[in-house]
Coordinates of C-alpha atoms and ligand atoms in Angstrom, one line a residue:
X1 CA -22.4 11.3 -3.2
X2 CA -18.4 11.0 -4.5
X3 CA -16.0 8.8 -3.8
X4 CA -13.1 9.7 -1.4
X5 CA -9.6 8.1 -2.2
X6 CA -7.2 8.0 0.5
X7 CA -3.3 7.0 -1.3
X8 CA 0.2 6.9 -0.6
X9 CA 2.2 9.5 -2.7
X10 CA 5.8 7.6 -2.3
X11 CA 6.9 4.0 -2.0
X12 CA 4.5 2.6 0.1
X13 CA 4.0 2.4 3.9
X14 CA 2.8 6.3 4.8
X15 CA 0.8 5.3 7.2
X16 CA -2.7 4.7 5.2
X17 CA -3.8 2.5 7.3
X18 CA -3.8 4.5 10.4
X19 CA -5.4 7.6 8.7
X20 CA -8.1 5.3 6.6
X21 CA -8.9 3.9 10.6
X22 CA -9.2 7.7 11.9
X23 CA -11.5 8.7 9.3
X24 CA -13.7 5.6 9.3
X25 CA -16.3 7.3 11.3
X26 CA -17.2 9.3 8.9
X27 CA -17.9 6.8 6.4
X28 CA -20.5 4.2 5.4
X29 CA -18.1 2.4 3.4
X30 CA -14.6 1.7 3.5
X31 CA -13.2 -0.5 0.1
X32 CA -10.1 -1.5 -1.2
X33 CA -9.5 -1.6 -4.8
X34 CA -6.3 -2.5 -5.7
X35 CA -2.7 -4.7 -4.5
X36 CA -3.7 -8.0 -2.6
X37 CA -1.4 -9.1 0.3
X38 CA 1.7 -7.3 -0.7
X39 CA 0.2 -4.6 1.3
X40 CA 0.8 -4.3 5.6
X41 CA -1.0 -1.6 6.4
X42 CA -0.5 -1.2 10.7
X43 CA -3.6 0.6 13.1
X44 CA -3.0 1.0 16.6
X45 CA -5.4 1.9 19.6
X46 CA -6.0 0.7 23.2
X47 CA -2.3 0.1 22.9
X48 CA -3.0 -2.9 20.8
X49 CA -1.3 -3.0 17.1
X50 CA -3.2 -4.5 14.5
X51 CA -1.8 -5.3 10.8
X52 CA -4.3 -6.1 7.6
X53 CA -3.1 -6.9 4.6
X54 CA -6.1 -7.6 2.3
X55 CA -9.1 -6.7 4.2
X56 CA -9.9 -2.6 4.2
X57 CA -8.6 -0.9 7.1
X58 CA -12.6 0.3 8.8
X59 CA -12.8 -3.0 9.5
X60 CA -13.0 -2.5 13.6
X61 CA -15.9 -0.5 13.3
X62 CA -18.7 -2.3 13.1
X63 CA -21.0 0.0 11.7
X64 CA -19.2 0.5 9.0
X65 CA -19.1 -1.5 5.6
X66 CA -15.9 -3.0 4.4
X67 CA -15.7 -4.0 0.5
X68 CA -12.8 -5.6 -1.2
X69 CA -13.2 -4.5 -4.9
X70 CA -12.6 -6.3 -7.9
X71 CA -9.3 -4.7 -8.5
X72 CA -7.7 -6.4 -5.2
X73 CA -5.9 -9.9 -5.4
X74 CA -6.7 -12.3 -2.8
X75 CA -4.7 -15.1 -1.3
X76 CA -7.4 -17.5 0.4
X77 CA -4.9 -18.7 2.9
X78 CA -3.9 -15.5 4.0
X79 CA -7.0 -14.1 3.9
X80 CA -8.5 -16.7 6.8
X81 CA -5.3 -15.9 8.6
X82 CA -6.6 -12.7 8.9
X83 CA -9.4 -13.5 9.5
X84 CA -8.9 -15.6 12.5
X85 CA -6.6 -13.1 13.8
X86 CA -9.7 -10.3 13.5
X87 CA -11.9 -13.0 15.1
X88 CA -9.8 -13.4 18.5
X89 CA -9.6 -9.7 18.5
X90 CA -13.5 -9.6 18.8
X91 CA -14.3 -8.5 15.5
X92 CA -16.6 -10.3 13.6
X93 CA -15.7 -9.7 10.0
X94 CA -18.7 -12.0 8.5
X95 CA -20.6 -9.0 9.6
X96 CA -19.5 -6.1 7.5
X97 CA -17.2 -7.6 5.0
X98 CA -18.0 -7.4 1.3
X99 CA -16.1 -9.3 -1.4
X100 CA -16.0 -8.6 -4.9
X101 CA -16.7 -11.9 -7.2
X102 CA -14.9 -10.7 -9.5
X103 CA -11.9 -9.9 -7.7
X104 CA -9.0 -12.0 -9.0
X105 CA -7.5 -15.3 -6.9
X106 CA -3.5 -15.6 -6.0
X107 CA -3.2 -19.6 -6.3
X108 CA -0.2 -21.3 -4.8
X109 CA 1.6 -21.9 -8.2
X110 CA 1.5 -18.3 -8.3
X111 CA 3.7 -17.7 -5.4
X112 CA 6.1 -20.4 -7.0
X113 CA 6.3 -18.0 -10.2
X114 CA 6.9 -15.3 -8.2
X115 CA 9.6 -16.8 -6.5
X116 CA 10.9 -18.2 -9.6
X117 CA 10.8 -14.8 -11.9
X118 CA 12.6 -13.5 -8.8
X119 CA 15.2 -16.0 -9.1
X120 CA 15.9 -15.5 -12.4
X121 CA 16.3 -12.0 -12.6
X122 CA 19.4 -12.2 -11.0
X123 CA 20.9 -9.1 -9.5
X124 CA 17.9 -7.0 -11.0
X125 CA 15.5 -8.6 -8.6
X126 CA 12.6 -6.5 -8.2
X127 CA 12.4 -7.0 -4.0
X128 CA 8.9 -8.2 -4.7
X129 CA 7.0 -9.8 -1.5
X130 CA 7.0 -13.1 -3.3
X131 CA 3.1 -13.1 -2.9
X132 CA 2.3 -14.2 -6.0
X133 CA 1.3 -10.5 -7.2
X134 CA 2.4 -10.0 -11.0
X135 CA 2.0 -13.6 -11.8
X136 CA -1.3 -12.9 -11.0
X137 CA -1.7 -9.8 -12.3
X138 CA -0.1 -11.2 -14.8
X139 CA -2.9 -14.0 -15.9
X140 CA -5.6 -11.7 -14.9
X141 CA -4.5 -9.2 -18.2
X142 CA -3.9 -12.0 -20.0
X143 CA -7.3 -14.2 -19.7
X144 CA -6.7 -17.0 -17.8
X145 CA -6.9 -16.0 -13.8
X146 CA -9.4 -18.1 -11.7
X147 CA -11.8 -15.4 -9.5
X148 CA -13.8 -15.4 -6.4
X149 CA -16.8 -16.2 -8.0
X150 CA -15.3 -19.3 -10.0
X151 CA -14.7 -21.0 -7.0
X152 CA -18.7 -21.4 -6.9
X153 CA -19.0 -22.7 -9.9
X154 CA -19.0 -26.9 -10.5
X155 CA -15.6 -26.6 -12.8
X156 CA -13.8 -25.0 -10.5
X157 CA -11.2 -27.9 -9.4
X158 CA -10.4 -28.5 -13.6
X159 CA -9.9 -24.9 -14.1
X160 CA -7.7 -24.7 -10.9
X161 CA -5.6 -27.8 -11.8
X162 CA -5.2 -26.9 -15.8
X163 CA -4.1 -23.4 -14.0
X164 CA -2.0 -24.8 -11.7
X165 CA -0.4 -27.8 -14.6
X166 CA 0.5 -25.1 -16.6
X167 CA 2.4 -22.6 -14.1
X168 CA 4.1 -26.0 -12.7
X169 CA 5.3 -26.5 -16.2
X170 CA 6.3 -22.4 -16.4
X171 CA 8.7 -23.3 -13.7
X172 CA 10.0 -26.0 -15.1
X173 CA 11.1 -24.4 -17.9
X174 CA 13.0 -22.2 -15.5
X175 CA 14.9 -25.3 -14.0
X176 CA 12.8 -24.9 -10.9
X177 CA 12.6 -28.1 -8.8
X178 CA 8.8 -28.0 -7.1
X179 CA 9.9 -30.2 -4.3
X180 CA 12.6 -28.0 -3.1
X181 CA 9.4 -25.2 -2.9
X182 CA 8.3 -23.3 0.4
X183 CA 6.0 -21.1 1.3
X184 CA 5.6 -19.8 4.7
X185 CA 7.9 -22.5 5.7
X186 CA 5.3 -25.3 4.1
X187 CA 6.6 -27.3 1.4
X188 CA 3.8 -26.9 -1.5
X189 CA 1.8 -29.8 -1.1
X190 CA 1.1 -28.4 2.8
X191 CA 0.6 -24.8 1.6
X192 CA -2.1 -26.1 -1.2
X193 CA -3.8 -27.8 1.4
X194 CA -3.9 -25.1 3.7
X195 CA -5.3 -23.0 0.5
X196 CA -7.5 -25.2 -0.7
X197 CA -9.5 -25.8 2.8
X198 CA -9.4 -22.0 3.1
X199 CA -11.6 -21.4 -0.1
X200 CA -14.5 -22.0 2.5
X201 CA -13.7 -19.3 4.5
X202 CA -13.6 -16.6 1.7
X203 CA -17.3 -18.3 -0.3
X204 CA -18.8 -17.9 3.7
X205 CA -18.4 -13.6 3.5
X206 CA -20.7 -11.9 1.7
X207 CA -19.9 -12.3 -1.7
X208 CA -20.7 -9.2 -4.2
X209 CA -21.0 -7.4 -7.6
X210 CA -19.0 -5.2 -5.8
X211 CA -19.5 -2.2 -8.9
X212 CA -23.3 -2.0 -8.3
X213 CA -22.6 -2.5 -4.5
X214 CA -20.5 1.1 -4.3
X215 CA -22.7 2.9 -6.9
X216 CA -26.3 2.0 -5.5
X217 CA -24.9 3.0 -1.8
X218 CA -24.0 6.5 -3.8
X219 CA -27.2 6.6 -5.0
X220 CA -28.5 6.0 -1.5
X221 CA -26.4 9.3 -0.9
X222 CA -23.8 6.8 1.6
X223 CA -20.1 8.0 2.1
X224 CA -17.3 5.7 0.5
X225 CA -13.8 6.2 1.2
X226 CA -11.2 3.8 -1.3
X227 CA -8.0 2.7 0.4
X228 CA -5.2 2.5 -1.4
X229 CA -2.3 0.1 -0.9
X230 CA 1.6 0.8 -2.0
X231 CA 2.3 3.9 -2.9
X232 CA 2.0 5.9 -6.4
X233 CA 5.9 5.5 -6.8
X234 CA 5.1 2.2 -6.9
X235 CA 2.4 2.3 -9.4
X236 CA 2.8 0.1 -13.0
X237 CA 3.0 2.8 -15.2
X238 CA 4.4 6.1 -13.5
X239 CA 6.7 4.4 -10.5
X240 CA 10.0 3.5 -10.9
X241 CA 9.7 0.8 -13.7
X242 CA 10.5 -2.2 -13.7
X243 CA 10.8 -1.5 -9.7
X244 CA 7.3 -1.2 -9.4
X245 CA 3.8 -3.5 -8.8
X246 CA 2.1 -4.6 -11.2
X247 CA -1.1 -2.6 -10.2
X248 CA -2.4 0.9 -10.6
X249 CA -1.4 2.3 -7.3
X250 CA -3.1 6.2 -8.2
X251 CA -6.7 7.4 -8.8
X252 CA -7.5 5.9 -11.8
X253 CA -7.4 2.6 -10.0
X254 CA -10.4 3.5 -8.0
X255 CA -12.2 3.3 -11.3
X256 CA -11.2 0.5 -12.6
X257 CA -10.7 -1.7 -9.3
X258 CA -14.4 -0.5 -7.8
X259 CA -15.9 0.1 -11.0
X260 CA -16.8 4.0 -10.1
X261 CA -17.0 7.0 -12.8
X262 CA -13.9 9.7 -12.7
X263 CA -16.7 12.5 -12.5
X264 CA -17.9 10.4 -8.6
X265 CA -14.2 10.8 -7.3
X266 CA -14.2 13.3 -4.8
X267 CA -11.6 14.3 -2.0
X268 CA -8.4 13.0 -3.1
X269 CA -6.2 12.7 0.3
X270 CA -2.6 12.1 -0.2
X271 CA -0.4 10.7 2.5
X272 CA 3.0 10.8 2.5
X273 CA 5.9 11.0 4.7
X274 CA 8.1 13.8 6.6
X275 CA 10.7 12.0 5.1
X276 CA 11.0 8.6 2.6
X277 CA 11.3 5.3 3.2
X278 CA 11.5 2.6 0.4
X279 CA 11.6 -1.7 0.5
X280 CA 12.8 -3.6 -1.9
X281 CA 15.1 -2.8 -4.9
X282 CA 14.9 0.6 -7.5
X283 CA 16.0 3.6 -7.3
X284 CA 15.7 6.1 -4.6
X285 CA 17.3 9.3 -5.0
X286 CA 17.3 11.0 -1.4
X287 CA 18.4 7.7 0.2
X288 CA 20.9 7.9 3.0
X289 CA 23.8 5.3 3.8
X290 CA 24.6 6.5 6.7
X291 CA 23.7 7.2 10.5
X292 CA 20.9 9.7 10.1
X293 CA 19.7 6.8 7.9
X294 CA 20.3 4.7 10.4
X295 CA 18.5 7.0 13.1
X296 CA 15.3 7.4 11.2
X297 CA 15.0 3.3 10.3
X298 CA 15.3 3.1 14.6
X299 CA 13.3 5.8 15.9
X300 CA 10.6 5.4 12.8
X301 CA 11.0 1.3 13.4
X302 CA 11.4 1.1 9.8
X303 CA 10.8 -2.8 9.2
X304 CA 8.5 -4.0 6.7
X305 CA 5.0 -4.8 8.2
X306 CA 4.9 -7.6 5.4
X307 CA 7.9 -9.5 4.6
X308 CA 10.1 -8.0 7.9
X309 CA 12.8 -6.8 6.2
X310 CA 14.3 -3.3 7.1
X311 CA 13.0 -0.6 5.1
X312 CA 15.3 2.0 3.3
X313 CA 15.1 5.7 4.6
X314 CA 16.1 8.8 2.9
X315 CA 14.8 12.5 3.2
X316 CA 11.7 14.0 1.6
X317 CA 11.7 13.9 -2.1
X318 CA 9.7 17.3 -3.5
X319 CA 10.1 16.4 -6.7
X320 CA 8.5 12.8 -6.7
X321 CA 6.2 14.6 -4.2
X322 CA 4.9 16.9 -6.4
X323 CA 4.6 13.9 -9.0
X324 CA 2.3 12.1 -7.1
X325 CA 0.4 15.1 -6.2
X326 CA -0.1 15.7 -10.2
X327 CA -1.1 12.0 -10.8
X328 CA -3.6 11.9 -8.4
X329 CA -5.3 15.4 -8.1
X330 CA -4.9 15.2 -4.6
X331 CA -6.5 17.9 -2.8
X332 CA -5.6 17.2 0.9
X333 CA -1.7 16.1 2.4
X334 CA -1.7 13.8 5.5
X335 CA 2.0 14.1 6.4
X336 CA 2.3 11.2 9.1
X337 CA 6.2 10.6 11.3
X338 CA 7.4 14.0 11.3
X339 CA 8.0 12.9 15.0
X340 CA 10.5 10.4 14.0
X341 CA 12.4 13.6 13.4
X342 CA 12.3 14.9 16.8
X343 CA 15.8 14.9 17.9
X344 CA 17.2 16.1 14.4
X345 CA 19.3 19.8 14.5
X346 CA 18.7 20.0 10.4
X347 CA 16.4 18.3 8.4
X348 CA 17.3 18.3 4.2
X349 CA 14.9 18.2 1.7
X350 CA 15.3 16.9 -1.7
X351 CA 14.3 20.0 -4.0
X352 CA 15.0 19.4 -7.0
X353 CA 17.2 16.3 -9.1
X354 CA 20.2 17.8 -11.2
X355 CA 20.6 15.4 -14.3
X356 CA 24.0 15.9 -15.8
X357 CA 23.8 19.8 -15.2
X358 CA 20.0 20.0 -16.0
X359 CA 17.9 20.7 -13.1
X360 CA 15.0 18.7 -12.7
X361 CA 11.3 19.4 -10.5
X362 CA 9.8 16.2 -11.7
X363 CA 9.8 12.3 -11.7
X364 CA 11.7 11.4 -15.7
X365 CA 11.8 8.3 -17.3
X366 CA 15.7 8.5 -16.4
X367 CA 15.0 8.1 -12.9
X368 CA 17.2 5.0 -13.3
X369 CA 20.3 6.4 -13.8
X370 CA 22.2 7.1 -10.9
X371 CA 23.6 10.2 -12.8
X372 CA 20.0 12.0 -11.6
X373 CA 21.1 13.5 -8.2
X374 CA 18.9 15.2 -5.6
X375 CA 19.8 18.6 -4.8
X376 CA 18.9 19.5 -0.8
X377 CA 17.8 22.3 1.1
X378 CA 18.0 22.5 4.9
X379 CA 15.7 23.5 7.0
X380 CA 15.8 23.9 11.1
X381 CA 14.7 21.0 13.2
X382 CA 12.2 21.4 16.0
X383 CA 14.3 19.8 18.8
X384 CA 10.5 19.0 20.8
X385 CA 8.9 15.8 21.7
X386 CA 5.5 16.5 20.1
X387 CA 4.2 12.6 20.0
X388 CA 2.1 14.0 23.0
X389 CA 1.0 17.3 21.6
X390 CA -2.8 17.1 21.0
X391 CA -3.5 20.8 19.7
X392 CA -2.5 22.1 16.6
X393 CA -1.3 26.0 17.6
X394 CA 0.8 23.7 19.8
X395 CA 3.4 22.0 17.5
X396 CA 6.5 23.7 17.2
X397 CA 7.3 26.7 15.0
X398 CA 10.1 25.2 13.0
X399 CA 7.6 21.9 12.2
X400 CA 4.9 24.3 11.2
X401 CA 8.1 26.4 9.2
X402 CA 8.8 22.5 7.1
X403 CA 4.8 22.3 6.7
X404 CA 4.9 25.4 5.5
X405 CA 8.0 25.0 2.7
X406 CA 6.5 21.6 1.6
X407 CA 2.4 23.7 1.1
X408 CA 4.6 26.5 -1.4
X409 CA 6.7 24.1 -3.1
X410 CA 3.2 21.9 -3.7
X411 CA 0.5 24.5 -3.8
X412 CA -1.7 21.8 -1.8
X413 CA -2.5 22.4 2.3
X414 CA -1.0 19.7 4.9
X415 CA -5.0 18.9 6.5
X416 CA -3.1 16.5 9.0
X417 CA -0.3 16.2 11.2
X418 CA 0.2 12.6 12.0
X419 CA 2.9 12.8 15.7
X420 CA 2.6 9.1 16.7
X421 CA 1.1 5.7 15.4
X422 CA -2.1 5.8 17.7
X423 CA -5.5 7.0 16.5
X424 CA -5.1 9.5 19.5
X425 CA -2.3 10.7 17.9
X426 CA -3.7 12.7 15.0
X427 CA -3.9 16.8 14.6
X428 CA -6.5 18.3 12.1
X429 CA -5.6 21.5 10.5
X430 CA -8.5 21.3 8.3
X431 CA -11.1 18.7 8.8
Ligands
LIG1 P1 0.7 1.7 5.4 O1 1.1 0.5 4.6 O2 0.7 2.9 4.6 O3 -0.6 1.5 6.1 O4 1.8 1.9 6.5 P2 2.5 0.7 7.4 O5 1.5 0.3 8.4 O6 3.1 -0.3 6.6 O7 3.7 1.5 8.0 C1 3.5 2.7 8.8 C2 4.1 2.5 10.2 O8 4.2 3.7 10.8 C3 3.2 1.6 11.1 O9 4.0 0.9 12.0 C4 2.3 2.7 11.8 O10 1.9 2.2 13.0 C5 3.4 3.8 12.0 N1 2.8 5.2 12.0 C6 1.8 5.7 11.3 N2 1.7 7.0 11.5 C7 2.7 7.3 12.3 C8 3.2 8.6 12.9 O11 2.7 9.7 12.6 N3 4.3 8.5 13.7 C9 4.9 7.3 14.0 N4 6.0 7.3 14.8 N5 4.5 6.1 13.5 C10 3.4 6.2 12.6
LIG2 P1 1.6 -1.0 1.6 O1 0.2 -1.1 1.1 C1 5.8 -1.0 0.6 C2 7.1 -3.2 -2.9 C3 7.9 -4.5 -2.7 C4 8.7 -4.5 -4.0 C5 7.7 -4.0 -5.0 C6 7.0 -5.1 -5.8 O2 1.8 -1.6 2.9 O3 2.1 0.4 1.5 P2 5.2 -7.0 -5.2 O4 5.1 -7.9 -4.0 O5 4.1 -6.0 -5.3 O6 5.5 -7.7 -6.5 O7 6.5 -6.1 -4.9 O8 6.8 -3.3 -4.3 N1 5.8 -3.2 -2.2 C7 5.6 -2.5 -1.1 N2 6.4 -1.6 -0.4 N3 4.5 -1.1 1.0 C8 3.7 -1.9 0.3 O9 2.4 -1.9 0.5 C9 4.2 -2.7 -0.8 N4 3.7 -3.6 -1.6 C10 4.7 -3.9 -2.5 O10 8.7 -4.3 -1.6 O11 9.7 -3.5 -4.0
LIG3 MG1 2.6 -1.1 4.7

């Protein structure tokens, strides 16, 4: 059997985690394999919303496996947060939750760097969640992160404190001033507390080589779909550097964060939105200032399902579109919110970019420079509610009409039209 990827193919917050719930009945195993708690990926059903930040999005079906891979980042603390929360839901996570030991551990002086790099960048902040995430990306690449599996082992408190010495001393060097510190509203010596206690919860899952894990369940001929988290404009090396996370956001992070061969990737499902949304700082070509921006933040509820903060909207971006599409091989669209659009009379597409006269189909390194402009095309809006419309030869023509335009610009099919953020509310064009 292959590996299925399901990915974001702009700045984050598609909608994964609603599609990755939809499709968990078809699969044995459902693992996450990159980004730690940066991510917020929302499901709802039985008019109940549910957010998950490291744990893989099949998690509320029991009979399905859930792995986090070795590529993921996990914050202990926020991981038995989530926990609990999944527990007084009625799910029992102990029971088909897989963790990597050799996925990597976000410690609390991590969060301090990450608030302090942030600090000092000044007005070139990144926007970063300050979860810790590139400092511990960071130590991972260079040798010295702590992992799941260390926190076994009987020198796991010295390695933690010469860890945790040395990043206090990082910040120092900075000018930063520990005791003025919070996280979550804790002051640090509460927060490492709270983390520390929490290392039980994470050794009490089922702890994994989580590499031999996915391929013997291939072997076995079981289904595995990987979730991605952010988006592939977000990715370390083809996003909008240095605006980015410090992970591999596209397909070749299923390899390396599950520890599966490119020849086992199979179905590639890209999901993106009918139009773009972006949090944080970078650039963001089809952004709009004004109150169509404004409309879509409202109707789409636009607000980080992380950190809060309000996202920024902007139309559909063809040419980062296309992009993505190219990174990742994808083979199947999910195009999830076009109902956000409902009450708009035009809807503009970015087509192309036009950098300094030259015209531009593609994502360039000078993506920076606010010389690159989008150029738009309009299209007619479908004036219909279709947030209740169950059957595809029911959506309205001028919807199918933008479908359409985005499959011949891309030269890959729309498989499903996401109208609303319920399970129910999910229209298969191709299964
Ligand atoms: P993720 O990070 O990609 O999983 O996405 P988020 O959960 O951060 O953000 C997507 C938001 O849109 C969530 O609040 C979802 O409940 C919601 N959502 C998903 N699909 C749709 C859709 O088709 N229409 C509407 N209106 N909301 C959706
Ligand atoms: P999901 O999985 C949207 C953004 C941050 C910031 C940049 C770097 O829910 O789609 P980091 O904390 O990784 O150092 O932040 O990346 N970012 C996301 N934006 N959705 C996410 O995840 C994100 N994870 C990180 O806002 O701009
Ligand atoms: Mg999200």
């Amino acid at each position: 059997m292959r590996v299925d990827v399901l990915l974001g193919l702009q700045w984050g917050d598609e909608g994964k985690g609603k599609i990755v719930d939809v499709f968990t009945p078809k699969y044995d195993i459902i693992a996450r394999f990159q980004g730690g708690p940066n991510a917020g990926h929302t499901l709802e059903f039985n008019g109940q919303k549910h957010v998950l930040h490291t744990i893989p999005s099949g998690i509320f079906h029991p009979e399905t496996k859930n792995l986090i891979g070795n590529g993921v980042i996990i914050d202990p603390y926020i991981f038995e947060q989530e926990i609990e929360k999944l527990k007084a839901s009625g799910i029992d996570p102990q029971k088909n939750l897989y963790i990597s030991k050799k996925a990597h551990l976000i410690l609390p002086t991590h969060r301090l760097l990450d608030a302090v790099y942030e600090q000092s960048k000044g007005g070139e902040k990144i926007g970063s969640t300050l979860k810790g995430i590139g400092p511990t990306y960071t130590d991972k690449v260079s040798r010295s992160g702590l992992r799941v599996g260390d926190i076994l082992c009987d020198d796991f408190e010295q390695k933690y404190n010469q860890r945790k010495e040395k990043h206090i001393q990082t910040a120092k060097n900075y000018g930063y001033d520990l005791d003025t510190f919070q996280i979550d509203s804790k002051n640090f010596d509460a927060y490492e507390k709270c983390w520390l206690d929490a290392l039980k919860t994470l050794t009490s899952m089922q702890l994994v080589d989580s590499e031999l894990f996915v391929n013997n369940a291939l072997k076995r001929g079981e289904t595995v779909l990987a979730e991605g988290a952010q988006g592939t404009m977000l990715d370390v090396d083809f996003g909008s550097y240095p605006f980015v996370t410090s992970s591999n956001t596209i397909v070749s992070g299923v390899c390396s964060g599950l520890g599966v061969a490119p020849q086992k990737i199979g179905r590639v499902f890209g999901v993106f939105k009918a139009y773009c949304t972006r949090v944080g700082n970078g650039p963001f070509p089809t952004e709009l200032f004004d109150e169509v921006g404004e409309e879509l933040r409202k109707c789409g509820h636009e607000f980080g399902s992380t950190t809060g903060r309000p996202r920024r909207c902007g139309w559909l971006d063809l040419p980062a579109l296309k992009y993505a599409i190219m990174l990742n091989g994808v083979t199947d669209l999910i195009m999830t919110k076009a109902d956000v659009m409902d009450n708009f009379d035009t809807i503009q597409i970015g087509h192309e970019y036009n950098y300094g006269g030259k015209r531009m189909d593609y994502f360039p390194y000078e993506i920076n420079d606010p010389k690159l402009q989008p150029v738009f095309n309009s299209l007619k809006g479908w004036k219909t509610n279709i947030g209740s419309i169950q059957k595809l030869e029911e959506l309205p023509q001028n919807l199918m009409d933008y479908v359409s335009y985005i499959e011949k610009q891309v030269e890959v099919p729309v498989s499903i039209i996401s109208v609303g953020p319920d399970r129910t509310q999910t229209i298969f064009r191709i299964e």
